[in-house]
Amino acid sequence: MSDLLERLRGRGWRLTAQRRVVAEVLDGGGASHVHLTADEVHARAAARLPEISRATVYNTLGELVSLGEVIEVATDGRAKRYDPNAHRPHQHLVCSRCGAIRDVHPGGDPLADLPAAERFGFTVSEVEVTYRGLCPNCAGA
Amino acid sequence: MSDLLERLRGRGWRLTAQRRVVAEVLDGGGASHVHLTADEVHARAAARLPEISRATVYNTLGELVSLGEVIEVATDGRAKRYDPNAHRPHQHLVCSRCGAIRDVHPGGDPLADLPAAERFGFTVSEVEVTYRGLCPNCAGA
DNA sequence: TCCTACGATAGACAGAGTCTAAGTCAAGAA
DNA sequence: TTCTTGACTTAGACTCTGTCTATCGTAGGA
């Protein structure tokens, strides 16, 4: 994660304690890639830096998204979730009951599946694929 | 749309003026398939039936969704949008700047693109594909 | 026509996110 | 090292979207 901070600093980011903590929280999931809501990020950040405000968390997440370091995922129309796994293209598997999210990496480029005739003049730059169903826990219950 | 109302009535739906107006508003887009937010549906319904309440619009939309007559689309993490084009499988093309939405119908079944090894025990039942980019208007500006 | 259960209503409430004004501090300059 | 400045942070009010509850109204069957 320190390389992320260095990368951001190289792009003119001022390195504050708050931003550092938010970046660390997002990276905290490690390989499991938890997809936290802004509120969860705030709660975890506040555990280390109690005076951090919600606005700062929202600002920092927004900046990370616009810098392409984090992906915003809107799976349910409720709170957005933030996915730090931005550098490897992937898709999401979402449980319709409990909301659990898993990253999946099928091969192929879904963008190629949309013929020009179906683009209606749009300049398409990305695709978001979300598979919905029941996770093993919920399917068992 | 009257066939929709008949279909719903056949399923035990009580046919009230409010429900009729909401169904007509959703159908009002016709072939263009506008994707209205709940608030927009309420505004248009209120133009015909001024005393209709927000709660009624939300209730009716929720019922139409659970009956499979309308699809709920969460493209931006803000307000959900309601898509009356539920009977023909399709995907969405969304403008990242102005939020415009278009239905597209590429061939093929995106569900087939996810190998069992990438399903992690999930019982996958549907896929949601959203292409993002700039619409012709926004790309020109 | 009458009854009654289902549906509609107003308005309070809750969650997610944005905005503003004022105070703080990271990092470059001297 | 100290100073300076503008970017960053903060509290808290505000907006928007959606839900809930108690009460009132009415569609549709008897």
mmCIF file of C-alpha atoms (C1' of nucleotides) in Angstrom:
data_model
loop_
_atom_site.group_PDB
_atom_site.id
_atom_site.type_symbol
_atom_site.label_atom_id
_atom_site.label_comp_id
_atom_site.label_asym_id
_atom_site.label_seq_id
_atom_site.Cartn_x
_atom_site.Cartn_y
_atom_site.Cartn_z
ATOM 1 C CA MET A 1 0.000 0.000 0.000
ATOM 2 C CA SER A 2 2.928 2.370 0.607
ATOM 3 C CA ASP A 3 3.485 2.264 -3.142
ATOM 4 C CA LEU A 4 -0.087 3.479 -3.594
ATOM 5 C CA LEU A 5 0.587 6.386 -1.247
ATOM 6 C CA GLU A 6 3.792 7.207 -3.118
ATOM 7 C CA ARG A 7 1.947 7.024 -6.423
ATOM 8 C CA LEU A 8 -0.693 9.417 -5.167
ATOM 9 C CA ARG A 9 1.900 11.753 -3.704
ATOM 10 C CA GLY A 10 3.595 11.819 -7.086
ATOM 11 C CA ARG A 11 0.311 13.046 -8.509
ATOM 12 C CA GLY A 12 0.203 16.021 -6.159
ATOM 13 C CA TRP A 13 -1.707 14.398 -3.308
ATOM 14 C CA ARG A 14 -0.947 15.891 0.054
ATOM 15 C CA LEU A 15 -0.179 13.044 2.415
ATOM 16 C CA THR A 16 -2.295 13.504 5.532
ATOM 17 C CA ALA A 17 -2.882 11.108 8.403
ATOM 18 C CA GLN A 18 -6.541 10.786 7.388
ATOM 19 C CA ARG A 19 -5.801 9.804 3.805
ATOM 20 C CA ARG A 20 -3.170 7.365 4.942
ATOM 21 C CA VAL A 21 -5.633 5.659 7.276
ATOM 22 C CA VAL A 22 -8.363 5.455 4.629
ATOM 23 C CA ALA A 23 -5.917 3.908 2.159
ATOM 24 C CA GLU A 24 -4.767 1.418 4.788
ATOM 25 C CA VAL A 25 -8.335 0.456 5.660
ATOM 26 C CA LEU A 26 -9.126 -0.237 2.012
ATOM 27 C CA ASP A 27 -5.984 -2.287 1.689
ATOM 28 C CA GLY A 28 -6.674 -4.092 4.965
ATOM 29 C CA GLY A 29 -8.879 -6.615 3.247
ATOM 30 C CA GLY A 30 -5.803 -7.973 1.519
ATOM 31 C CA ALA A 31 -6.406 -10.846 -0.850
ATOM 32 C CA SER A 32 -9.967 -11.323 0.391
ATOM 33 C CA HIS A 33 -11.004 -7.995 -1.166
ATOM 34 C CA VAL A 34 -13.800 -7.055 1.138
ATOM 35 C CA HIS A 35 -16.064 -4.462 -0.409
ATOM 36 C CA LEU A 36 -16.725 -1.882 2.292
ATOM 37 C CA THR A 37 -19.344 0.840 2.349
ATOM 38 C CA ALA A 38 -18.256 4.429 3.041
ATOM 39 C CA ASP A 39 -19.698 4.074 6.507
ATOM 40 C CA GLU A 40 -17.727 0.902 7.206
ATOM 41 C CA VAL A 41 -14.571 2.583 5.963
ATOM 42 C CA HIS A 42 -15.317 5.464 8.307
ATOM 43 C CA ALA A 43 -15.873 3.137 11.266
ATOM 44 C CA ARG A 44 -12.589 1.286 10.673
ATOM 45 C CA ALA A 45 -10.683 4.509 10.078
ATOM 46 C CA ALA A 46 -12.142 6.020 13.248
ATOM 47 C CA ALA A 47 -10.849 3.050 15.223
ATOM 48 C CA ARG A 48 -7.333 4.273 14.448
ATOM 49 C CA LEU A 49 -7.968 7.995 14.128
ATOM 50 C CA PRO A 50 -11.044 8.793 16.248
ATOM 51 C CA GLU A 51 -11.450 12.387 15.091
ATOM 52 C CA ILE A 52 -11.699 11.578 11.393
ATOM 53 C CA SER A 53 -14.925 12.943 9.920
ATOM 54 C CA ARG A 54 -17.380 11.332 7.549
ATOM 55 C CA ALA A 55 -16.891 14.121 5.032
ATOM 56 C CA THR A 56 -13.168 13.393 4.853
ATOM 57 C CA VAL A 57 -13.813 9.709 4.240
ATOM 58 C CA TYR A 58 -16.265 10.558 1.447
ATOM 59 C CA ASN A 59 -13.827 13.072 -0.056
ATOM 60 C CA THR A 60 -10.914 10.651 0.068
ATOM 61 C CA LEU A 61 -12.908 7.771 -1.404
ATOM 62 C CA GLY A 62 -14.139 10.085 -4.171
ATOM 63 C CA GLU A 63 -10.577 11.085 -4.975
ATOM 64 C CA LEU A 64 -9.333 7.514 -5.011
ATOM 65 C CA VAL A 65 -12.149 6.644 -7.397
ATOM 66 C CA SER A 66 -11.457 9.542 -9.739
ATOM 67 C CA LEU A 67 -7.755 8.653 -9.715
ATOM 68 C CA GLY A 68 -8.683 5.123 -10.755
ATOM 69 C CA GLU A 69 -7.216 3.475 -7.647
ATOM 70 C CA VAL A 70 -10.556 2.234 -6.339
ATOM 71 C CA ILE A 71 -13.778 1.155 -8.037
ATOM 72 C CA GLU A 72 -17.211 2.223 -6.878
ATOM 73 C CA VAL A 73 -19.715 -0.630 -6.878
ATOM 74 C CA ALA A 74 -23.465 0.028 -6.689
ATOM 75 C CA THR A 75 -24.930 -3.439 -6.309
ATOM 76 C CA ASP A 76 -28.199 -2.752 -4.545
ATOM 77 C CA GLY A 77 -29.183 0.872 -4.814
ATOM 78 C CA ARG A 78 -28.358 1.322 -1.159
ATOM 79 C CA ALA A 79 -24.880 2.337 -0.045
ATOM 80 C CA LYS A 80 -22.113 2.264 -2.629
ATOM 81 C CA ARG A 81 -19.245 -0.119 -1.935
ATOM 82 C CA TYR A 82 -15.587 0.501 -2.621
ATOM 83 C CA ASP A 83 -13.407 -2.081 -4.294
ATOM 84 C CA PRO A 84 -9.625 -1.590 -3.991
ATOM 85 C CA ASN A 85 -8.967 -4.237 -6.623
ATOM 86 C CA ALA A 86 -8.992 -1.665 -9.440
ATOM 87 C CA HIS A 87 -5.931 -2.734 -11.374
ATOM 88 C CA ARG A 88 -7.088 -6.195 -12.350
ATOM 89 C CA PRO A 89 -10.240 -6.230 -14.469
ATOM 90 C CA HIS A 90 -12.907 -8.341 -12.818
ATOM 91 C CA GLN A 91 -16.609 -8.791 -12.308
ATOM 92 C CA HIS A 92 -18.842 -9.314 -9.277
ATOM 93 C CA LEU A 93 -20.896 -12.168 -7.897
ATOM 94 C CA VAL A 94 -23.561 -10.829 -5.521
ATOM 95 C CA CYS A 95 -25.821 -12.748 -3.148
ATOM 96 C CA SER A 96 -29.383 -11.459 -3.548
ATOM 97 C CA ARG A 97 -30.203 -12.339 0.017
ATOM 98 C CA CYS A 98 -27.262 -11.362 2.232
ATOM 99 C CA GLY A 99 -25.487 -8.984 -0.136
ATOM 100 C CA ALA A 100 -22.146 -10.822 -0.031
ATOM 101 C CA ILE A 101 -19.843 -9.858 -2.908
ATOM 102 C CA ARG A 102 -17.082 -11.910 -4.538
ATOM 103 C CA ASP A 103 -14.715 -10.903 -7.295
ATOM 104 C CA VAL A 104 -14.647 -13.235 -10.287
ATOM 105 C CA HIS A 105 -12.273 -13.250 -13.236
ATOM 106 C CA PRO A 106 -13.795 -14.977 -16.240
ATOM 107 C CA GLY A 107 -11.756 -14.752 -19.406
ATOM 108 C CA GLY A 108 -12.748 -12.745 -22.450
ATOM 109 C CA ASP A 109 -13.584 -9.105 -22.921
ATOM 110 C CA PRO A 110 -17.288 -8.372 -22.413
ATOM 111 C CA LEU A 111 -16.836 -5.068 -24.249
ATOM 112 C CA ALA A 112 -16.224 -7.040 -27.419
ATOM 113 C CA ASP A 113 -19.704 -8.570 -27.081
ATOM 114 C CA LEU A 114 -21.399 -5.291 -27.935
ATOM 115 C CA PRO A 115 -21.493 -4.797 -31.713
ATOM 116 C CA ALA A 116 -21.170 -1.249 -33.069
ATOM 117 C CA ALA A 117 -24.758 -1.398 -34.296
ATOM 118 C CA GLU A 118 -25.905 -1.719 -30.696
ATOM 119 C CA ARG A 119 -23.877 1.233 -29.402
ATOM 120 C CA PHE A 120 -26.161 3.995 -30.679
ATOM 121 C CA GLY A 121 -23.303 6.474 -31.036
ATOM 122 C CA PHE A 122 -22.117 5.985 -27.451
ATOM 123 C CA THR A 123 -18.349 5.991 -26.835
ATOM 124 C CA VAL A 124 -18.284 2.908 -24.625
ATOM 125 C CA SER A 125 -15.293 2.713 -22.309
ATOM 126 C CA GLU A 126 -16.158 0.154 -19.649
ATOM 127 C CA VAL A 127 -18.483 -2.688 -18.791
ATOM 128 C CA GLU A 128 -19.798 -3.700 -15.440
ATOM 129 C CA VAL A 129 -20.991 -7.275 -15.117
ATOM 130 C CA THR A 130 -22.832 -8.393 -11.992
ATOM 131 C CA TYR A 131 -23.957 -11.981 -11.520
ATOM 132 C CA ARG A 132 -26.774 -12.366 -9.004
ATOM 133 C CA GLY A 133 -27.869 -15.430 -7.123
ATOM 134 C CA LEU A 134 -27.544 -17.105 -3.751
ATOM 135 C CA CYS A 135 -24.265 -17.670 -1.965
ATOM 136 C CA PRO A 136 -23.609 -21.175 -0.563
ATOM 137 C CA ASN A 137 -24.700 -20.088 2.946
ATOM 138 C CA CYS A 138 -28.004 -18.579 1.876
ATOM 139 C CA ALA A 139 -28.763 -21.372 -0.598
ATOM 140 C CA GLY A 140 -28.301 -23.910 2.218
ATOM 141 C CA ALA A 141 -30.624 -22.092 4.624
ATOM 142 C CA MET B 1 -50.860 -1.620 -20.950
ATOM 143 C CA SER B 2 -54.481 -2.540 -20.305
ATOM 144 C CA ASP B 3 -53.357 -6.147 -20.753
ATOM 145 C CA LEU B 4 -50.846 -5.541 -17.956
ATOM 146 C CA LEU B 5 -53.640 -4.288 -15.709
ATOM 147 C CA GLU B 6 -55.760 -7.305 -16.610
ATOM 148 C CA ARG B 7 -52.842 -9.614 -15.924
ATOM 149 C CA LEU B 8 -52.315 -8.046 -12.519
ATOM 150 C CA ARG B 9 -56.002 -8.155 -11.721
ATOM 151 C CA GLY B 10 -55.965 -11.827 -12.567
ATOM 152 C CA ARG B 11 -53.296 -12.231 -9.913
ATOM 153 C CA GLY B 12 -55.471 -10.683 -7.233
ATOM 154 C CA TRP B 13 -54.426 -7.073 -7.654
ATOM 155 C CA ARG B 14 -57.094 -4.608 -6.640
ATOM 156 C CA LEU B 15 -57.474 -2.132 -9.469
ATOM 157 C CA THR B 16 -57.301 1.372 -8.002
ATOM 158 C CA ALA B 17 -57.006 4.705 -9.779
ATOM 159 C CA GLN B 18 -53.510 5.185 -8.296
ATOM 160 C CA ARG B 19 -52.172 1.861 -9.550
ATOM 161 C CA ARG B 20 -53.694 2.460 -12.954
ATOM 162 C CA VAL B 21 -51.964 5.847 -13.217
ATOM 163 C CA VAL B 22 -48.581 4.469 -12.120
ATOM 164 C CA ALA B 23 -48.827 1.672 -14.680
ATOM 165 C CA GLU B 24 -49.777 4.177 -17.383
ATOM 166 C CA VAL B 25 -46.866 6.472 -16.493
ATOM 167 C CA LEU B 26 -44.417 3.581 -16.789
ATOM 168 C CA ASP B 27 -45.906 2.614 -20.097
ATOM 169 C CA GLY B 28 -45.969 6.243 -21.269
ATOM 170 C CA GLY B 29 -42.396 6.035 -22.507
ATOM 171 C CA GLY B 30 -43.604 3.615 -25.155
ATOM 172 C CA ALA B 31 -40.930 2.223 -27.420
ATOM 173 C CA SER B 32 -38.337 4.704 -26.147
ATOM 174 C CA HIS B 33 -38.288 2.964 -22.743
ATOM 175 C CA VAL B 34 -37.445 5.891 -20.554
ATOM 176 C CA HIS B 35 -36.069 4.767 -17.223
ATOM 177 C CA LEU B 36 -37.772 6.915 -14.608
ATOM 178 C CA THR B 37 -36.836 7.319 -10.969
ATOM 179 C CA ALA B 38 -39.540 6.804 -8.339
ATOM 180 C CA ASP B 39 -39.663 10.550 -7.907
ATOM 181 C CA GLU B 40 -40.199 11.136 -11.615
ATOM 182 C CA VAL B 41 -42.932 8.508 -11.671
ATOM 183 C CA HIS B 42 -44.549 10.292 -8.735
ATOM 184 C CA ALA B 43 -44.330 13.689 -10.476
ATOM 185 C CA ARG B 44 -45.935 12.356 -13.659
ATOM 186 C CA ALA B 45 -48.587 10.438 -11.767
ATOM 187 C CA ALA B 46 -49.383 13.529 -9.678
ATOM 188 C CA ALA B 47 -49.970 15.497 -12.876
ATOM 189 C CA ARG B 48 -52.986 13.275 -13.498
ATOM 190 C CA LEU B 49 -53.958 12.422 -9.939
ATOM 191 C CA PRO B 50 -52.709 15.279 -7.730
ATOM 192 C CA GLU B 51 -53.480 13.608 -4.418
ATOM 193 C CA ILE B 52 -51.361 10.497 -5.054
ATOM 194 C CA SER B 53 -48.761 10.056 -2.336
ATOM 195 C CA ARG B 54 -45.100 9.135 -2.598
ATOM 196 C CA ALA B 55 -45.634 6.070 -0.433
ATOM 197 C CA THR B 56 -48.249 4.744 -2.844
ATOM 198 C CA VAL B 57 -45.885 5.179 -5.790
ATOM 199 C CA TYR B 58 -43.127 3.344 -3.914
ATOM 200 C CA ASN B 59 -45.532 0.575 -2.884
ATOM 201 C CA THR B 60 -46.874 0.134 -6.405
ATOM 202 C CA LEU B 61 -43.423 0.124 -7.989
ATOM 203 C CA GLY B 62 -42.275 -2.424 -5.419
ATOM 204 C CA GLU B 63 -45.210 -4.670 -6.247
ATOM 205 C CA LEU B 64 -44.663 -4.381 -9.987
ATOM 206 C CA VAL B 65 -41.031 -5.356 -9.439
ATOM 207 C CA SER B 66 -41.852 -8.360 -7.276
ATOM 208 C CA LEU B 67 -44.445 -9.475 -9.826
ATOM 209 C CA GLY B 68 -41.748 -9.332 -12.503
ATOM 210 C CA GLU B 69 -43.505 -6.693 -14.596
ATOM 211 C CA VAL B 70 -40.851 -4.034 -14.067
ATOM 212 C CA ILE B 71 -37.095 -4.185 -13.514
ATOM 213 C CA GLU B 72 -35.285 -2.119 -10.924
ATOM 214 C CA VAL B 73 -32.062 -0.612 -12.251
ATOM 215 C CA ALA B 74 -29.386 0.827 -9.943
ATOM 216 C CA THR B 75 -26.914 2.434 -12.324
ATOM 217 C CA ASP B 76 -25.359 5.106 -10.169
ATOM 218 C CA GLY B 77 -25.942 4.457 -6.501
ATOM 219 C CA ARG B 78 -28.372 7.350 -6.408
ATOM 220 C CA ALA B 79 -32.066 6.832 -7.091
ATOM 221 C CA LYS B 80 -33.147 3.490 -8.502
ATOM 222 C CA ARG B 81 -34.725 3.611 -11.940
ATOM 223 C CA TYR B 82 -37.645 1.511 -13.135
ATOM 224 C CA ASP B 83 -37.574 -0.236 -16.477
ATOM 225 C CA PRO B 84 -40.953 -1.430 -17.824
ATOM 226 C CA ASN B 85 -39.234 -3.505 -20.506
ATOM 227 C CA ALA B 86 -39.108 -6.576 -18.268
ATOM 228 C CA HIS B 87 -40.266 -9.245 -20.688
ATOM 229 C CA ARG B 88 -37.449 -8.968 -23.188
ATOM 230 C CA PRO B 89 -33.980 -9.707 -21.794
ATOM 231 C CA HIS B 90 -31.687 -6.764 -22.395
ATOM 232 C CA GLN B 91 -28.746 -4.788 -21.067
ATOM 233 C CA HIS B 92 -28.090 -1.113 -20.440
ATOM 234 C CA LEU B 93 -25.903 1.538 -21.997
ATOM 235 C CA VAL B 94 -25.357 4.396 -19.524
ATOM 236 C CA CYS B 95 -23.826 7.823 -20.121
ATOM 237 C CA SER B 96 -21.289 8.539 -17.369
ATOM 238 C CA ARG B 97 -21.868 12.257 -17.663
ATOM 239 C CA CYS B 98 -25.603 12.888 -18.052
ATOM 240 C CA GLY B 99 -26.928 9.547 -16.836
ATOM 241 C CA ALA B 100 -28.920 8.780 -19.999
ATOM 242 C CA ILE B 101 -29.856 5.101 -20.289
ATOM 243 C CA ARG B 102 -30.543 3.049 -23.418
ATOM 244 C CA ASP B 103 -31.614 -0.540 -23.698
ATOM 245 C CA VAL B 104 -29.406 -2.743 -25.874
ATOM 246 C CA HIS B 105 -29.987 -6.296 -27.048
ATOM 247 C CA PRO B 106 -26.728 -8.010 -27.945
ATOM 248 C CA GLY B 107 -27.026 -11.683 -28.758
ATOM 249 C CA GLY B 108 -25.652 -14.449 -26.586
ATOM 250 C CA ASP B 109 -26.212 -15.359 -22.969
ATOM 251 C CA PRO B 110 -23.774 -13.641 -20.604
ATOM 252 C CA LEU B 111 -24.595 -16.240 -17.938
ATOM 253 C CA ALA B 112 -22.881 -18.847 -20.091
ATOM 254 C CA ASP B 113 -19.636 -16.842 -19.878
ATOM 255 C CA LEU B 114 -19.158 -17.679 -16.215
ATOM 256 C CA PRO B 115 -17.556 -21.113 -15.830
ATOM 257 C CA ALA B 116 -18.570 -23.243 -12.850
ATOM 258 C CA ALA B 117 -15.070 -22.886 -11.420
ATOM 259 C CA GLU B 118 -15.654 -19.152 -11.092
ATOM 260 C CA ARG B 119 -19.003 -19.483 -9.323
ATOM 261 C CA PHE B 120 -17.660 -20.331 -5.851
ATOM 262 C CA GLY B 121 -20.741 -22.347 -4.947
ATOM 263 C CA PHE B 122 -23.143 -19.528 -5.798
ATOM 264 C CA THR B 123 -26.443 -20.465 -7.461
ATOM 265 C CA VAL B 124 -26.332 -17.822 -10.161
ATOM 266 C CA SER B 125 -29.727 -16.900 -11.581
ATOM 267 C CA GLU B 126 -29.274 -13.624 -13.408
ATOM 268 C CA VAL B 127 -26.703 -11.304 -14.891
ATOM 269 C CA GLU B 128 -26.768 -7.572 -15.127
ATOM 270 C CA VAL B 129 -24.561 -5.996 -17.781
ATOM 271 C CA THR B 130 -24.033 -2.238 -17.876
ATOM 272 C CA TYR B 131 -21.913 -0.580 -20.529
ATOM 273 C CA ARG B 132 -20.611 2.856 -19.533
ATOM 274 C CA GLY B 133 -19.355 5.664 -21.697
ATOM 275 C CA LEU B 134 -20.443 8.947 -23.216
ATOM 276 C CA CYS B 135 -23.643 9.424 -25.168
ATOM 277 C CA PRO B 136 -23.408 11.216 -28.544
ATOM 278 C CA ASN B 137 -24.517 14.525 -26.978
ATOM 279 C CA CYS B 138 -21.993 14.489 -24.147
ATOM 280 C CA ALA B 139 -19.171 13.196 -26.361
ATOM 281 C CA GLY B 140 -19.767 16.091 -28.741
ATOM 282 C CA ALA B 141 -19.719 18.757 -26.019
ATOM 283 C "C1'" DT C 1 -76.624 -1.544 -1.250
ATOM 284 C "C1'" DC C 2 -73.655 -2.871 2.438
ATOM 285 C "C1'" DC C 3 -69.295 -4.675 4.520
ATOM 286 C "C1'" DT C 4 -64.765 -5.393 5.146
ATOM 287 C "C1'" DA C 5 -60.203 -6.220 4.100
ATOM 288 C "C1'" DC C 6 -56.982 -4.236 1.177
ATOM 289 C "C1'" DG C 7 -55.063 -0.016 -0.364
ATOM 290 C "C1'" DA C 8 -54.005 5.144 0.060
ATOM 291 C "C1'" DT C 9 -52.700 9.017 2.742
ATOM 292 C "C1'" DA C 10 -49.872 12.393 5.599
ATOM 293 C "C1'" DG C 11 -46.140 12.950 7.792
ATOM 294 C "C1'" DA C 12 -42.483 11.396 10.763
ATOM 295 C "C1'" DC C 13 -38.373 8.894 10.425
ATOM 296 C "C1'" DA C 14 -33.877 6.837 8.769
ATOM 297 C "C1'" DG C 15 -29.822 6.157 5.885
ATOM 298 C "C1'" DA C 16 -26.586 7.864 2.453
ATOM 299 C "C1'" DG C 17 -24.320 11.459 0.699
ATOM 300 C "C1'" DT C 18 -23.247 16.682 -0.118
ATOM 301 C "C1'" DC C 19 -22.184 21.340 1.153
ATOM 302 C "C1'" DT C 20 -20.405 25.316 3.762
ATOM 303 C "C1'" DA C 21 -17.739 28.100 6.748
ATOM 304 C "C1'" DA C 22 -14.101 28.103 9.742
ATOM 305 C "C1'" DG C 23 -10.070 26.149 11.605
ATOM 306 C "C1'" DT C 24 -5.690 23.170 10.830
ATOM 307 C "C1'" DC C 25 -1.529 21.581 8.910
ATOM 308 C "C1'" DA C 26 1.750 19.473 5.016
ATOM 309 C "C1'" DA C 27 5.258 20.802 2.437
ATOM 310 C "C1'" DG C 28 7.802 24.122 -0.204
ATOM 311 C "C1'" DA C 29 10.408 28.674 0.391
ATOM 312 C "C1'" DA C 30 13.503 31.495 2.819
ATOM 313 C "C1'" DT D 1 14.530 25.709 11.420
ATOM 314 C "C1'" DT D 2 10.742 28.815 10.877
ATOM 315 C "C1'" DC D 3 7.321 30.927 8.024
ATOM 316 C "C1'" DT D 4 3.617 30.975 4.717
ATOM 317 C "C1'" DT D 5 -0.067 29.484 2.128
ATOM 318 C "C1'" DG D 6 -3.417 26.993 0.071
ATOM 319 C "C1'" DA D 7 -5.014 22.417 0.309
ATOM 320 C "C1'" DC D 8 -7.226 19.569 3.691
ATOM 321 C "C1'" DT D 9 -10.292 18.533 7.669
ATOM 322 C "C1'" DT D 10 -14.026 19.307 10.662
ATOM 323 C "C1'" DA D 11 -18.870 19.794 12.601
ATOM 324 C "C1'" DG D 12 -23.076 19.966 11.553
ATOM 325 C "C1'" DA D 13 -26.838 21.422 8.716
ATOM 326 C "C1'" DC D 14 -28.976 20.056 4.616
ATOM 327 C "C1'" DT D 15 -30.837 17.255 0.585
ATOM 328 C "C1'" DC D 16 -32.398 13.239 -1.456
ATOM 329 C "C1'" DT D 17 -34.202 8.599 -1.480
ATOM 330 C "C1'" DG D 18 -36.753 5.418 0.642
ATOM 331 C "C1'" DT D 19 -39.521 3.197 4.713
ATOM 332 C "C1'" DC D 20 -42.871 2.967 8.380
ATOM 333 C "C1'" DT D 21 -47.097 3.818 11.102
ATOM 334 C "C1'" DA D 22 -51.630 5.132 12.252
ATOM 335 C "C1'" DT D 23 -55.695 6.476 10.230
ATOM 336 C "C1'" DC D 24 -58.929 7.016 6.577
ATOM 337 C "C1'" DG D 25 -61.064 5.541 2.104
ATOM 338 C "C1'" DT D 26 -62.834 2.415 -1.277
ATOM 339 C "C1'" DA D 27 -62.965 -1.822 -4.643
ATOM 340 C "C1'" DG D 28 -65.328 -5.551 -5.202
ATOM 341 C "C1'" DG D 29 -67.748 -9.573 -3.415
ATOM 342 C "C1'" DA D 30 -72.115 -11.019 -0.787
#
